[in-house]
Coordinates of C-alpha atoms in Angstrom, one line a residue:
M1 CA -31.6 37.2 -4.7
R2 CA -28.2 37.5 -2.9
T3 CA -27.1 34.4 -1.0
P4 CA -26.5 35.3 2.6
I5 CA -22.9 35.7 3.6
V6 CA -23.0 32.9 6.2
T7 CA -24.5 30.4 3.6
T8 CA -21.8 31.4 1.1
L9 CA -19.0 30.8 3.6
L10 CA -20.4 27.5 4.7
L11 CA -20.8 26.4 1.1
A12 CA -17.2 27.4 0.2
A13 CA -15.9 25.6 3.3
A14 CA -17.7 22.4 2.3
L15 CA -16.5 22.5 -1.3
G16 CA -13.0 23.3 -0.1
G17 CA -13.1 20.4 2.3
C18 CA -14.2 18.1 -0.4
A19 CA -11.5 19.3 -2.7
G20 CA -8.7 18.9 -0.2
A21 CA -9.8 15.5 1.3
P22 CA -7.5 12.6 0.6
G23 CA -8.9 9.9 -1.5
P24 CA -8.9 6.2 -0.5
E25 CA -5.4 4.7 -0.2
T26 CA -4.5 2.7 -3.3
S27 CA -4.3 -1.1 -2.6
P28 CA -0.7 -2.4 -2.7
E29 CA 0.4 -3.8 -6.0
Q30 CA 0.7 -7.6 -5.8
L31 CA 4.1 -8.8 -7.0
T32 CA 6.2 -12.0 -7.1
V33 CA 9.8 -12.9 -7.9
E34 CA 11.2 -14.0 -11.3
V35 CA 14.5 -15.8 -10.8
V36 CA 17.2 -14.7 -13.3
S37 CA 20.1 -16.7 -11.8
T38 CA 21.5 -18.1 -8.6
L39 CA 24.8 -17.5 -6.9
A40 CA 26.7 -19.3 -4.2
H41 CA 26.3 -18.0 -0.7
D42 CA 28.0 -19.0 2.6
P43 CA 25.6 -21.5 4.2
A44 CA 27.0 -20.5 7.6
A45 CA 26.2 -16.8 7.1
F46 CA 23.3 -15.7 9.4
T47 CA 22.4 -12.9 7.1
E48 CA 21.2 -9.6 8.7
G49 CA 22.2 -7.0 6.2
L50 CA 23.0 -7.0 2.4
E51 CA 23.9 -4.1 0.2
F52 CA 25.8 -3.3 -3.0
A53 CA 28.2 -0.3 -3.3
G54 CA 29.2 -0.4 -7.0
D55 CA 30.3 -4.0 -7.7
T56 CA 31.1 -4.8 -4.1
L57 CA 28.5 -6.7 -2.0
Y58 CA 28.5 -6.0 1.7
E59 CA 27.0 -8.5 4.1
S60 CA 26.5 -8.2 7.8
T61 CA 25.8 -11.5 9.7
G62 CA 24.5 -12.1 13.2
L63 CA 24.8 -14.6 16.1
A64 CA 26.8 -13.5 19.2
G65 CA 30.4 -14.7 18.9
Q66 CA 30.0 -15.4 15.1
S67 CA 29.0 -12.0 13.8
M68 CA 31.0 -10.4 11.0
L69 CA 31.0 -8.0 8.1
T70 CA 32.3 -9.0 4.7
A71 CA 32.8 -7.2 1.4
G72 CA 33.6 -8.7 -2.0
P73 CA 32.1 -9.9 -5.3
A74 CA 28.6 -11.4 -5.2
G75 CA 28.8 -15.2 -5.3
G76 CA 32.5 -15.2 -4.5
P77 CA 34.7 -15.3 -1.4
P78 CA 34.9 -12.0 0.5
A79 CA 37.9 -9.8 -0.3
T80 CA 37.7 -8.1 3.2
K81 CA 36.1 -9.2 6.4
A82 CA 35.8 -7.9 10.0
T83 CA 34.7 -9.9 13.0
L84 CA 32.5 -8.3 15.7
P85 CA 33.8 -9.0 19.2
S86 CA 31.5 -11.1 21.4
P87 CA 28.8 -10.5 22.6
L88 CA 28.0 -8.1 19.8
F89 CA 25.3 -9.4 17.4
G90 CA 25.6 -7.8 13.9
E91 CA 22.5 -6.5 12.1
G92 CA 21.8 -4.2 9.1
V93 CA 24.5 -2.4 7.2
T94 CA 24.5 0.6 4.7
V95 CA 27.4 2.1 2.8
L96 CA 27.9 5.8 2.5
G97 CA 30.9 6.3 0.2
P98 CA 34.1 6.2 2.3
T99 CA 32.3 5.0 5.5
L100 CA 29.5 2.7 6.4
W101 CA 27.2 2.0 9.4
Q102 CA 26.5 -1.4 10.9
L103 CA 23.8 -2.0 13.5
T104 CA 23.8 -4.4 16.4
W105 CA 20.7 -6.1 17.6
Q106 CA 20.3 -5.6 21.4
D107 CA 23.7 -4.0 22.1
G108 CA 22.6 -0.5 21.6
V109 CA 25.4 0.7 19.4
A110 CA 25.9 1.5 15.7
I111 CA 29.4 0.9 14.4
E112 CA 30.9 3.4 11.9
R113 CA 33.6 1.7 9.7
D114 CA 35.9 2.5 6.9
S115 CA 34.1 1.1 3.9
K116 CA 37.4 -0.1 2.2
T117 CA 39.2 -1.7 5.1
L118 CA 36.1 -2.4 7.3
A119 CA 38.1 -1.0 10.2
E120 CA 36.0 0.3 13.1
L121 CA 36.1 4.1 13.4
R122 CA 33.7 4.7 16.3
R123 CA 30.5 3.5 18.1
V124 CA 27.4 5.6 18.6
P125 CA 24.7 4.6 21.1
Y126 CA 21.0 4.4 20.3
Q127 CA 17.8 3.4 22.1
G128 CA 16.0 0.2 21.3
E129 CA 16.9 -2.7 19.0
G130 CA 18.7 -2.5 15.7
W131 CA 17.3 -4.7 12.8
G132 CA 17.6 -3.2 9.2
L133 CA 19.4 -0.2 7.8
C134 CA 19.6 1.5 4.4
H135 CA 20.1 5.1 3.1
Q136 CA 18.2 7.3 0.6
D137 CA 19.6 9.7 -2.0
G138 CA 21.1 12.6 0.0
G139 CA 22.3 10.2 2.7
R140 CA 19.3 10.0 5.1
L141 CA 19.4 6.8 7.0
V142 CA 16.3 4.6 7.3
M143 CA 16.3 2.1 10.2
S144 CA 14.0 -0.7 11.4
D145 CA 13.8 -2.0 15.0
G146 CA 11.4 -5.0 14.6
S147 CA 8.3 -2.8 15.1
S148 CA 6.0 -1.2 12.4
R149 CA 8.1 2.0 12.4
L150 CA 10.8 3.2 10.2
T151 CA 13.1 5.7 11.8
F152 CA 15.1 8.3 9.9
R153 CA 18.6 9.2 11.2
D154 CA 21.3 11.7 10.3
P155 CA 24.1 10.0 8.4
K156 CA 26.8 11.9 10.3
T157 CA 25.6 11.8 13.9
F158 CA 23.1 8.9 13.8
A159 CA 20.6 11.2 15.6
V160 CA 16.9 10.6 15.0
T161 CA 15.4 13.1 12.5
G162 CA 11.9 11.6 12.1
S163 CA 9.8 8.4 11.5
V164 CA 6.8 6.9 9.8
D165 CA 4.6 4.0 10.7
V166 CA 4.1 1.3 8.1
G167 CA 1.3 -0.5 9.9
R168 CA 3.0 -3.9 9.7
D169 CA 5.1 -5.2 12.6
Q170 CA 8.5 -7.0 12.5
L171 CA 10.0 -4.9 9.7
N172 CA 13.5 -6.4 9.3
E173 CA 16.2 -6.0 6.6
L174 CA 15.8 -2.9 4.5
E175 CA 16.9 -1.7 1.0
C176 CA 16.4 1.9 -0.1
V177 CA 15.7 2.5 -3.8
G178 CA 14.8 6.1 -4.7
G179 CA 11.9 7.1 -2.6
D180 CA 10.9 3.5 -1.8
V181 CA 12.1 1.2 1.0
Y182 CA 11.9 -2.5 0.5
A183 CA 11.5 -4.3 3.9
N184 CA 11.6 -8.0 4.8
V185 CA 8.9 -9.0 7.2
W186 CA 10.5 -11.3 9.7
H187 CA 9.4 -15.0 9.7
T188 CA 7.5 -14.5 6.5
D189 CA 8.2 -14.8 2.8
T190 CA 6.9 -11.3 2.2
I191 CA 8.8 -8.2 1.2
L192 CA 7.0 -4.8 1.5
R193 CA 7.6 -1.9 -0.8
V194 CA 7.0 1.2 1.3
D195 CA 6.8 4.9 0.3
A196 CA 9.3 6.4 2.7
A197 CA 7.5 9.8 2.7
T198 CA 4.2 8.5 3.9
G199 CA 4.8 5.0 5.3
H200 CA 2.2 3.6 2.9
V201 CA 2.8 0.1 1.6
T202 CA 2.6 0.4 -2.3
G203 CA 3.6 -3.2 -3.1
T204 CA 3.6 -6.6 -1.5
I205 CA 6.1 -9.1 -2.9
D206 CA 5.6 -12.9 -2.4
A207 CA 9.1 -14.6 -2.4
G208 CA 7.8 -17.9 -1.0
Q209 CA 9.1 -19.8 -4.1
L210 CA 12.7 -19.0 -3.1
R211 CA 12.3 -20.6 0.4
A212 CA 10.7 -23.6 -1.4
K213 CA 13.7 -24.0 -3.6
V214 CA 16.1 -23.9 -0.6
N215 CA 13.9 -25.8 1.7
P216 CA 15.8 -25.1 4.9
A217 CA 15.1 -27.4 7.8
D218 CA 15.8 -24.7 10.5
A219 CA 12.7 -22.5 11.2
E220 CA 15.1 -19.6 11.8
A221 CA 16.6 -19.9 8.3
V222 CA 14.1 -17.2 7.0
L223 CA 14.3 -14.9 4.1
N224 CA 16.4 -12.0 5.1
G225 CA 18.7 -10.0 2.7
I226 CA 17.7 -7.5 -0.1
A227 CA 20.3 -5.8 -2.2
A228 CA 19.4 -3.7 -5.3
I229 CA 21.9 -4.5 -8.1
P230 CA 23.0 -1.1 -9.4
G231 CA 21.8 0.0 -12.8
T232 CA 19.7 -3.1 -13.5
G233 CA 16.3 -2.9 -11.7
E234 CA 17.1 -6.3 -10.3
F235 CA 17.8 -7.5 -6.8
L236 CA 19.8 -10.1 -4.9
L237 CA 17.7 -12.0 -2.3
T238 CA 18.9 -14.5 0.3
G239 CA 18.1 -15.8 3.7
K240 CA 19.8 -16.8 7.0
Q241 CA 22.2 -19.7 6.3
W242 CA 20.9 -20.2 2.8
P243 CA 23.5 -21.8 0.5
V244 CA 22.5 -19.5 -2.4
T245 CA 21.5 -16.0 -3.3
F246 CA 18.9 -15.4 -6.0
R247 CA 19.1 -12.7 -8.6
V248 CA 15.5 -11.7 -9.2
R249 CA 13.1 -9.3 -10.8
F250 CA 10.0 -8.2 -9.0
V251 CA 7.1 -8.8 -11.4
P252 CA 3.3 -8.5 -11.2
V253 CA 1.4 -11.6 -10.1
S254 CA -0.5 -13.0 -13.1
A255 CA -4.3 -12.9 -13.1
G256 CA -4.3 -16.7 -12.9
K257 CA -2.2 -16.7 -9.7
H258 CA -3.8 -13.7 -8.0
G259 CA -7.3 -14.9 -7.4

């Protein structure tokens, strides 16, 4: 007997719907930090942005009247520095070959600079606050503003081109690695690994042991600063006014520590 056309269509639609339905989101991988070595860090640096370009480490620091941008070898004195005029409060930074972008917190401007001299080239206004900044392959900028949203921006104009919601508030300093974005969560010892295409959190990194080693007395001296070390799979991590940076690997939490 022939199946009625309506029944056939309904059955096909149901099967098609099942085939196309997304499966449950995979739980984030649980990671921790394995310290490889430690390097000196300016204990006065209120770290807001950290990024390598080749062997040069760029660091943007905050606090109105004390904000600056430095460039030089990791663990050594900066070779170049630029001071932000008061009342600008420096935030995240990312380097795009001959130029770089530096955010400001509540001042509503991004500063484009020459990446060699750190000389200011121009200022571009934006809405809302500036927290973290990094760029993906191809140059797309990824920016945080303290909310749960990552905003994508054009590297030439700084115009908004899209966004994703991560589902976790107070995303702070960012580091782009391939299709992933690593994000500090402000006032925590947690770093999230986020799939930039979807906003899904694919990994949660507990870096609490680093703060325990530094043991800062100031509650504002939080973990903040992630820089991927080119060609190594390792990272530099530091915090606001920490006297050291830590060279680390992100490794799975052992079964004994996870439960």
